[in-house]
Amino acid sequence: MLILGIDTSCDDTSASVVENGTNIISNIISNQAEIHKKYGGIVPELASRRHIEMIWPVVDEALKTACVTFEDLSSIAVCHGPGLIGSLLVGCSFAKAVCYSKGIPLVAVNHLEGHIFSPFLEESKLPFPFLALIVSGGHTSIYRVDGFSKYRELGRTRDDAAGEAYDKVSKLLGLGYPGGPIIDKLAKNGNPKAIDFPRAYLPESLDFSFSGLKTAVLNFLKTAISHENSNYTYNPPTPPLEKGGFINDIAASFQASVVDVLVRKTEWAIKKERIKRVTLSGGVAANSELRKRIKEMGEEREVEIFIPSAPLCTDNAAMISAAGYYHYKSGNFAGFDLNPKAYMPL
Ligand code: KG4
Ligand code: ZN
């Protein structure tokens, strides 16, 4: 069974052909980072305009790479939210038009459900139940997943998502967009203990909070740069790092705070729910330190950890096809009155 997935929820136009919810035949992504780079973040109007230009070429390439036509498809699965409304409208309108004109069944997939199902693209035998930690630019949540459409949110961010914090800190440091991969790289040459940034553990809760950390980095920069009244102690590593070491230390110390919180909260969820199986997905799951630390925690606690390869962590349409497969099998089809929504709980 072949399903064409489409995702235009944010700044990537993506289309993918997936067989039986797990076997990727093609996965095409047109990235807009170049367009938004100079603004230090996504400009929604520019994103939707670019989706309009790219949706047909990207879908066409996904079909051609898979050597199939619309006639070979069992269904089209489209992401209908959450996300940027203008961006979502492009994917949804396109999918509805093709399904209507070609007589193909349409299924609607929640973007977060896509992230939850992304590990299935490499692990067809991932058994339920499991805990799903989704860490992206728009979301940071932990779910208990008991089966298809059986999701319970155990905790979520109360303010910024972890990826948003990466992007904002990168902007503060003048490093560019998206910030996650840049900070990930710089942190490799920095000292994670150089600056003791706060960790919002929020005792008794599986919620997250990252906006205080972002402010702490801002305050650190303001005071450390003037070397006056600093609330933070800056411990330069010995031997001192080469030029650029200061920024590397900020990157590594910021990242240590984010990763410590994510790992600790996952441990709490494992203990609370007594589930020894965890998936990690979303753009920040591409982070090398987070991947390493979650795997180490899994080994220590004898918990199975499933993390998709980095390109399947960030936004892609294959994950929409993967989740769409379960909708299709359950007969959960969407009508042509399908409307995308910017906010959409799972
Ligand atoms: O899942 P995603 O592609 O889009 C959303 O649904 O938000 O996630 C994008 C986010 C961005 O904030 C980006 O900075 C972050 O994922 N990201 C990373 C890394 N790669 C992407 N964050 C940390 N380390 C990375 N290597
Ligand atoms: Zn995403």
CSV table of C-alpha atoms and ligand atoms in Angstrom, one decimal:
chain,number,residue,atom,x,y,z
A,1,MET,CA,0.0,0.0,0.0
A,2,LEU,CA,1.5,3.3,-1.1
A,3,ILE,CA,0.7,6.6,0.6
A,4,LEU,CA,1.8,10.0,-0.5
A,5,GLY,CA,2.5,12.2,2.5
A,6,ILE,CA,2.6,16.0,2.3
A,7,ASP,CA,3.9,18.3,5.0
A,8,THR,CA,3.9,22.1,4.7
A,9,SER,CA,3.4,23.0,8.3
A,10,CYS,CA,6.3,25.3,8.8
A,11,ASP,CA,9.2,26.3,6.5
A,12,ASP,CA,9.9,23.0,4.6
A,13,THR,CA,7.9,21.8,1.7
A,14,SER,CA,8.0,18.0,1.8
A,15,ALA,CA,6.4,15.1,-0.1
A,16,SER,CA,7.1,11.4,0.4
A,17,VAL,CA,5.9,8.0,-0.9
A,18,VAL,CA,5.9,5.4,1.8
A,19,GLU,CA,5.0,1.7,1.5
A,20,ASN,CA,2.9,0.1,4.3
A,21,GLY,CA,3.7,2.9,6.7
A,22,THR,CA,7.3,2.0,7.1
A,23,ASN,CA,9.3,1.6,3.9
A,24,ILE,CA,10.4,5.0,2.5
A,25,ILE,CA,10.4,4.9,-1.3
A,26,SER,CA,11.0,8.7,-1.7
A,27,ASN,CA,11.3,11.6,0.7
A,28,ILE,CA,11.8,15.0,-0.9
A,29,ILE,CA,12.3,18.1,1.2
A,30,SER,CA,12.7,21.7,-0.1
A,31,ASN,CA,14.3,23.7,2.6
A,32,GLN,CA,13.6,27.4,3.0
A,33,ALA,CA,16.4,28.2,5.5
A,34,GLU,CA,18.2,30.5,3.0
A,35,ILE,CA,15.1,32.7,2.6
A,36,HIS,CA,14.5,33.2,6.4
A,37,LYS,CA,18.2,33.3,7.5
A,38,LYS,CA,18.6,37.0,7.3
A,39,TYR,CA,15.5,37.6,9.5
A,40,GLY,CA,16.8,35.2,12.3
A,41,GLY,CA,13.6,33.2,12.2
A,42,ILE,CA,10.7,32.2,10.0
A,43,VAL,CA,8.6,34.9,8.3
A,44,PRO,CA,5.2,33.3,7.8
A,45,GLU,CA,4.2,35.2,4.7
A,46,LEU,CA,7.4,34.3,2.9
A,47,ALA,CA,7.1,30.7,4.0
A,48,SER,CA,3.6,30.3,2.5
A,49,ARG,CA,4.5,32.0,-0.8
A,50,ARG,CA,7.5,29.7,-1.2
A,51,HIS,CA,5.3,26.6,-0.4
A,52,ILE,CA,3.0,27.7,-3.3
A,53,GLU,CA,6.0,27.8,-5.6
A,54,MET,CA,7.4,24.5,-4.4
A,55,ILE,CA,4.5,22.2,-3.7
A,56,TRP,CA,4.0,20.9,-7.2
A,57,PRO,CA,7.7,20.4,-8.1
A,58,VAL,CA,8.3,18.6,-4.7
A,59,VAL,CA,5.3,16.3,-5.1
A,60,ASP,CA,6.3,15.6,-8.7
A,61,GLU,CA,9.8,14.7,-7.7
A,62,ALA,CA,8.5,12.4,-4.9
A,63,LEU,CA,6.4,10.5,-7.4
A,64,LYS,CA,9.1,10.4,-10.1
A,65,THR,CA,11.8,9.2,-7.6
A,66,ALA,CA,9.4,6.5,-6.5
A,67,CYS,CA,8.5,5.7,-10.1
A,68,VAL,CA,4.8,6.0,-9.4
A,69,THR,CA,1.8,8.1,-10.6
A,70,PHE,CA,-1.2,9.3,-8.6
A,71,GLU,CA,-3.1,6.3,-9.9
A,72,ASP,CA,-0.8,4.0,-7.9
A,73,LEU,CA,-1.6,5.6,-4.6
A,74,SER,CA,-3.9,4.2,-2.0
A,75,SER,CA,-4.2,7.5,-0.3
A,76,ILE,CA,-2.8,11.0,0.2
A,77,ALA,CA,-2.0,11.9,3.8
A,78,VAL,CA,-1.6,15.6,4.5
A,79,CYS,CA,-0.6,17.5,7.7
A,80,HIS,CA,-3.5,19.8,8.7
A,81,GLY,CA,-1.9,21.3,11.9
A,82,PRO,CA,-0.5,22.5,14.2
A,83,GLY,CA,1.7,24.9,12.3
A,84,LEU,CA,1.7,28.2,10.4
A,85,ILE,CA,-1.8,28.6,9.0
A,86,GLY,CA,-0.7,30.1,5.6
A,87,SER,CA,1.8,27.3,5.1
A,88,LEU,CA,-0.7,24.5,6.1
A,89,LEU,CA,-3.3,25.9,3.7
A,90,VAL,CA,-1.0,25.3,0.8
A,91,GLY,CA,-0.5,21.6,1.6
A,92,CYS,CA,-4.1,21.0,2.5
A,93,SER,CA,-5.6,22.8,-0.6
A,94,PHE,CA,-3.2,20.9,-2.9
A,95,ALA,CA,-4.0,17.5,-1.3
A,96,LYS,CA,-7.7,18.1,-1.5
A,97,ALA,CA,-7.6,19.2,-5.1
A,98,VAL,CA,-5.6,16.2,-6.2
A,99,CYS,CA,-7.7,13.8,-4.2
A,100,TYR,CA,-10.9,15.3,-5.6
A,101,SER,CA,-9.8,15.3,-9.2
A,102,LYS,CA,-8.2,11.8,-9.1
A,103,GLY,CA,-10.7,10.1,-6.8
A,104,ILE,CA,-8.0,9.3,-4.1
A,105,PRO,CA,-9.0,8.9,-0.4
A,106,LEU,CA,-7.7,11.8,1.7
A,107,VAL,CA,-6.4,11.4,5.3
A,108,ALA,CA,-5.5,14.2,7.7
A,109,VAL,CA,-2.5,13.8,10.1
A,110,ASN,CA,-1.6,15.9,13.1
A,111,HIS,CA,2.0,17.1,12.8
A,112,LEU,CA,2.8,15.8,16.3
A,113,GLU,CA,1.3,12.4,15.4
A,114,GLY,CA,3.7,12.5,12.4
A,115,HIS,CA,6.7,13.0,14.8
A,116,ILE,CA,5.4,10.2,17.1
A,117,PHE,CA,5.3,7.8,14.1
A,118,SER,CA,8.7,8.8,12.6
A,119,PRO,CA,10.6,6.0,14.4
A,120,PHE,CA,8.4,3.5,12.6
A,121,LEU,CA,10.1,4.4,9.4
A,122,GLU,CA,13.2,2.6,10.6
A,123,GLU,CA,11.7,0.3,13.3
A,124,SER,CA,8.7,-1.6,11.9
A,125,LYS,CA,8.6,-3.7,15.1
A,126,LEU,CA,8.3,-0.9,17.6
A,127,PRO,CA,5.8,-2.3,20.2
A,128,PHE,CA,3.2,-0.2,22.1
A,129,PRO,CA,3.1,1.2,24.7
A,130,PHE,CA,6.0,3.7,24.7
A,131,LEU,CA,6.8,7.1,25.9
A,132,ALA,CA,7.4,9.7,23.1
A,133,LEU,CA,9.5,12.7,23.7
A,134,ILE,CA,8.9,15.3,21.0
A,135,VAL,CA,11.3,18.1,20.9
A,136,SER,CA,11.1,20.6,18.1
A,137,GLY,CA,11.0,24.2,17.2
A,138,GLY,CA,7.3,24.5,18.0
A,139,HIS,CA,6.8,21.8,20.6
A,140,THR,CA,8.4,20.1,23.6
A,141,SER,CA,6.1,17.5,25.0
A,142,ILE,CA,6.2,14.0,26.4
A,143,TYR,CA,3.4,11.6,25.6
A,144,ARG,CA,2.3,8.1,26.7
A,145,VAL,CA,1.5,6.2,23.5
A,146,ASP,CA,-0.7,3.1,24.0
A,147,GLY,CA,-1.5,2.5,20.3
A,148,PHE,CA,-2.6,4.4,17.2
A,149,SER,CA,-4.8,7.4,18.3
A,150,LYS,CA,-4.2,6.5,22.0
A,151,TYR,CA,-2.0,9.4,23.1
A,152,ARG,CA,-1.9,11.0,26.6
A,153,GLU,CA,0.2,14.1,27.1
A,154,LEU,CA,2.1,13.8,30.3
A,155,GLY,CA,3.9,17.2,30.1
A,156,ARG,CA,4.5,20.0,27.8
A,157,THR,CA,6.5,23.3,27.7
A,158,ARG,CA,4.8,26.1,29.5
A,159,ASP,CA,6.6,28.7,27.4
A,160,ASP,CA,9.3,28.3,24.7
A,161,ALA,CA,9.9,25.0,22.9
A,162,ALA,CA,13.5,23.7,23.2
A,163,GLY,CA,14.2,24.3,19.5
A,164,GLU,CA,12.8,27.8,19.9
A,165,ALA,CA,15.3,28.4,22.7
A,166,TYR,CA,18.1,27.1,20.5
A,167,ASP,CA,17.0,29.5,17.7
A,168,LYS,CA,16.6,32.5,20.0
A,169,VAL,CA,20.0,31.9,21.7
A,170,SER,CA,21.6,31.6,18.3
A,171,LYS,CA,20.1,34.9,17.3
A,172,LEU,CA,21.4,36.5,20.5
A,173,LEU,CA,24.8,35.2,19.7
A,174,GLY,CA,24.5,36.5,16.1
A,175,LEU,CA,25.0,32.9,14.8
A,176,GLY,CA,22.2,32.6,12.3
A,177,TYR,CA,19.1,30.4,11.7
A,178,PRO,CA,18.2,27.6,12.4
A,179,GLY,CA,20.2,27.8,15.6
A,180,GLY,CA,20.1,24.2,16.7
A,181,PRO,CA,22.6,22.7,14.3
A,182,ILE,CA,25.0,25.7,14.7
A,183,ILE,CA,25.0,25.5,18.5
A,184,ASP,CA,25.3,21.7,18.4
A,185,LYS,CA,28.5,22.1,16.3
A,186,LEU,CA,30.0,24.9,18.4
A,187,ALA,CA,29.2,23.1,21.7
A,188,LYS,CA,31.5,20.2,20.6
A,189,ASN,CA,34.5,22.6,21.2
A,190,GLY,CA,33.1,24.2,24.4
A,191,ASN,CA,33.1,23.5,28.1
A,192,PRO,CA,29.6,22.6,29.2
A,193,LYS,CA,30.5,23.5,32.8
A,194,ALA,CA,31.9,26.9,32.0
A,195,ILE,CA,28.7,28.8,32.9
A,196,ASP,CA,26.2,27.5,35.4
A,197,PHE,CA,22.9,28.3,33.5
A,198,PRO,CA,19.7,27.5,35.3
A,199,ARG,CA,17.8,24.2,34.9
A,200,ALA,CA,14.0,24.5,35.2
A,201,TYR,CA,13.2,21.1,36.6
A,202,LEU,CA,9.7,22.1,37.8
A,203,PRO,CA,9.5,19.5,40.6
A,204,GLU,CA,6.4,17.3,40.7
A,205,SER,CA,5.6,18.1,37.1
A,206,LEU,CA,6.5,16.7,33.7
A,207,ASP,CA,6.1,20.1,32.1
A,208,PHE,CA,9.1,22.0,30.7
A,209,SER,CA,10.1,25.7,30.7
A,210,PHE,CA,12.9,27.1,28.6
A,211,SER,CA,12.2,30.8,28.4
A,212,GLY,CA,14.1,31.5,31.7
A,213,LEU,CA,17.2,29.8,30.3
A,214,LYS,CA,17.0,32.1,27.2
A,215,THR,CA,16.8,35.1,29.4
A,216,ALA,CA,19.7,33.8,31.5
A,217,VAL,CA,21.8,33.7,28.4
A,218,LEU,CA,20.8,37.2,27.5
A,219,ASN,CA,21.6,38.5,31.0
A,220,PHE,CA,24.9,36.6,31.0
A,221,LEU,CA,25.8,38.2,27.7
A,222,LYS,CA,24.9,41.7,28.9
A,223,THR,CA,26.8,41.5,32.1
A,224,ALA,CA,29.7,39.2,31.1
A,225,ILE,CA,30.5,41.3,28.1
A,226,SER,CA,30.8,44.5,30.2
A,227,HIS,CA,32.5,42.4,32.9
A,228,GLU,CA,30.5,44.2,35.5
A,229,ASN,CA,27.9,43.1,38.1
A,230,SER,CA,27.8,39.6,36.5
A,231,ASN,CA,25.4,37.2,38.3
A,232,TYR,CA,27.3,34.3,36.8
A,233,THR,CA,30.7,33.0,37.3
A,234,TYR,CA,32.5,32.4,34.1
A,235,ASN,CA,35.1,29.6,34.5
A,236,PRO,CA,37.3,29.6,31.5
A,237,PRO,CA,38.5,26.1,30.7
A,238,THR,CA,42.1,25.1,31.2
A,239,PRO,CA,44.0,25.1,28.9
A,240,PRO,CA,42.2,28.2,27.5
A,241,LEU,CA,40.4,27.5,24.2
A,242,GLU,CA,41.5,29.1,21.0
A,243,LYS,CA,39.8,32.2,19.6
A,244,GLY,CA,36.1,31.8,19.6
A,245,GLY,CA,36.2,29.7,22.8
A,246,PHE,CA,33.9,32.1,24.7
A,247,ILE,CA,31.0,31.5,22.3
A,248,ASN,CA,31.7,27.8,22.3
A,249,ASP,CA,31.5,27.7,26.1
A,250,ILE,CA,28.2,29.6,26.0
A,251,ALA,CA,26.8,27.1,23.4
A,252,ALA,CA,28.0,24.1,25.4
A,253,SER,CA,26.7,25.4,28.7
A,254,PHE,CA,23.3,26.4,27.2
A,255,GLN,CA,23.0,23.0,25.6
A,256,ALA,CA,24.0,21.2,28.8
A,257,SER,CA,21.1,22.9,30.6
A,258,VAL,CA,18.6,21.9,27.8
A,259,VAL,CA,19.8,18.3,27.6
A,260,ASP,CA,20.0,17.8,31.4
A,261,VAL,CA,16.3,18.9,31.7
A,262,LEU,CA,15.1,16.7,28.8
A,263,VAL,CA,16.9,13.6,30.1
A,264,ARG,CA,15.9,14.1,33.7
A,265,LYS,CA,12.2,14.6,32.8
A,266,THR,CA,12.3,11.5,30.6
A,267,GLU,CA,13.6,9.5,33.5
A,268,TRP,CA,10.8,10.8,35.7
A,269,ALA,CA,8.2,9.8,33.1
A,270,ILE,CA,9.7,6.3,32.8
A,271,LYS,CA,9.4,6.0,36.6
A,272,LYS,CA,5.9,7.4,36.8
A,273,GLU,CA,4.4,5.4,33.9
A,274,ARG,CA,6.6,2.3,34.4
A,275,ILE,CA,7.3,2.0,30.7
A,276,LYS,CA,10.7,1.0,29.6
A,277,ARG,CA,10.5,2.1,26.0
A,278,VAL,CA,11.2,5.6,24.8
A,279,THR,CA,11.1,7.3,21.4
A,280,LEU,CA,12.8,10.6,20.7
A,281,SER,CA,11.8,12.7,17.7
A,282,GLY,CA,11.4,16.3,16.4
A,283,GLY,CA,14.1,18.6,15.1
A,284,VAL,CA,16.0,18.8,18.4
A,285,ALA,CA,16.3,15.0,18.4
A,286,ALA,CA,18.9,15.5,15.7
A,287,ASN,CA,21.1,17.1,18.4
A,288,SER,CA,24.2,15.0,19.0
A,289,GLU,CA,24.5,15.5,22.7
A,290,LEU,CA,20.8,14.8,23.4
A,291,ARG,CA,21.0,11.6,21.3
A,292,LYS,CA,24.1,10.5,23.2
A,293,ARG,CA,22.7,11.3,26.7
A,294,ILE,CA,19.3,9.7,26.1
A,295,LYS,CA,21.0,6.5,24.9
A,296,GLU,CA,23.4,6.5,27.9
A,297,MET,CA,20.4,6.9,30.2
A,298,GLY,CA,18.6,4.0,28.4
A,299,GLU,CA,21.6,1.8,28.9
A,300,GLU,CA,21.9,2.7,32.6
A,301,ARG,CA,18.2,2.1,33.3
A,302,GLU,CA,17.7,-0.8,30.9
A,303,VAL,CA,15.2,1.2,28.8
A,304,GLU,CA,14.9,0.7,25.1
A,305,ILE,CA,15.5,3.9,23.2
A,306,PHE,CA,14.4,4.5,19.6
A,307,ILE,CA,15.7,7.6,17.8
A,308,PRO,CA,15.2,8.1,14.0
A,309,SER,CA,18.2,9.1,12.0
A,310,ALA,CA,18.7,12.9,12.0
A,311,PRO,CA,16.9,13.7,8.6
A,312,LEU,CA,13.8,11.9,9.9
A,313,CYS,CA,13.9,13.9,13.2
A,314,THR,CA,13.4,17.3,11.5
A,315,ASP,CA,10.2,17.9,9.5
A,316,ASN,CA,9.6,15.5,6.7
A,317,ALA,CA,6.6,14.1,4.9
A,318,ALA,CA,7.6,10.4,5.4
A,319,MET,CA,6.4,10.7,9.0
A,320,ILE,CA,3.1,12.0,7.8
A,321,SER,CA,2.7,9.0,5.4
A,322,ALA,CA,3.7,6.7,8.3
A,323,ALA,CA,0.9,8.1,10.6
A,324,GLY,CA,-1.4,8.3,7.6
A,325,TYR,CA,-1.1,4.6,7.1
A,326,TYR,CA,-2.8,3.9,10.5
A,327,HIS,CA,-5.6,6.4,9.7
A,328,TYR,CA,-6.2,4.6,6.4
A,329,LYS,CA,-6.3,1.2,8.0
A,330,SER,CA,-8.8,2.5,10.6
A,331,GLY,CA,-11.0,4.0,7.8
A,332,ASN,CA,-10.4,7.4,9.2
A,333,PHE,CA,-10.8,9.5,6.1
A,334,ALA,CA,-11.0,13.3,5.8
A,335,GLY,CA,-13.7,15.2,3.8
A,336,PHE,CA,-13.1,17.9,1.3
A,337,ASP,CA,-14.2,20.4,3.9
A,338,LEU,CA,-10.9,19.7,5.7
A,339,ASN,CA,-9.6,22.9,7.2
A,340,PRO,CA,-6.1,23.3,8.6
A,341,LYS,CA,-5.7,24.7,12.1
A,342,ALA,CA,-2.7,26.5,13.6
A,343,TYR,CA,-3.4,25.1,17.1
A,344,MET,CA,-4.5,21.5,17.3
A,345,PRO,CA,-4.0,19.3,20.3
A,346,LEU,CA,-3.2,15.7,19.7
B,1,KG4,O1,10.7,19.4,13.9
B,1,KG4,P1,11.3,20.6,13.3
B,1,KG4,O2,12.0,20.4,12.0
B,1,KG4,O3,10.2,21.6,13.0
B,1,KG4,C1,9.2,21.9,13.9
B,1,KG4,O4,8.2,21.1,13.9
B,1,KG4,O5,9.4,22.8,14.7
B,1,KG4,O6,12.3,21.3,14.3
B,1,KG4,C2,13.0,22.4,14.0
B,1,KG4,C3,13.8,22.8,15.2
B,1,KG4,C4,14.6,24.1,15.1
B,1,KG4,O7,14.3,24.9,16.2
B,1,KG4,C5,16.0,23.8,15.0
B,1,KG4,O8,16.9,24.7,15.5
B,1,KG4,C6,16.1,22.5,15.8
B,1,KG4,O9,14.9,21.8,15.5
B,1,KG4,N1,17.2,21.6,15.5
B,1,KG4,C7,18.2,21.3,16.3
B,1,KG4,C8,19.1,20.6,15.6
B,1,KG4,N2,18.7,20.4,14.3
B,1,KG4,C9,17.5,21.1,14.3
B,1,KG4,N3,18.3,21.6,17.6
B,1,KG4,C10,19.4,21.2,18.3
B,1,KG4,N4,20.4,20.5,17.7
B,1,KG4,C11,20.3,20.1,16.3
B,1,KG4,N5,21.3,19.4,15.7
B,2,ZN,ZN,8.0,19.3,13.4
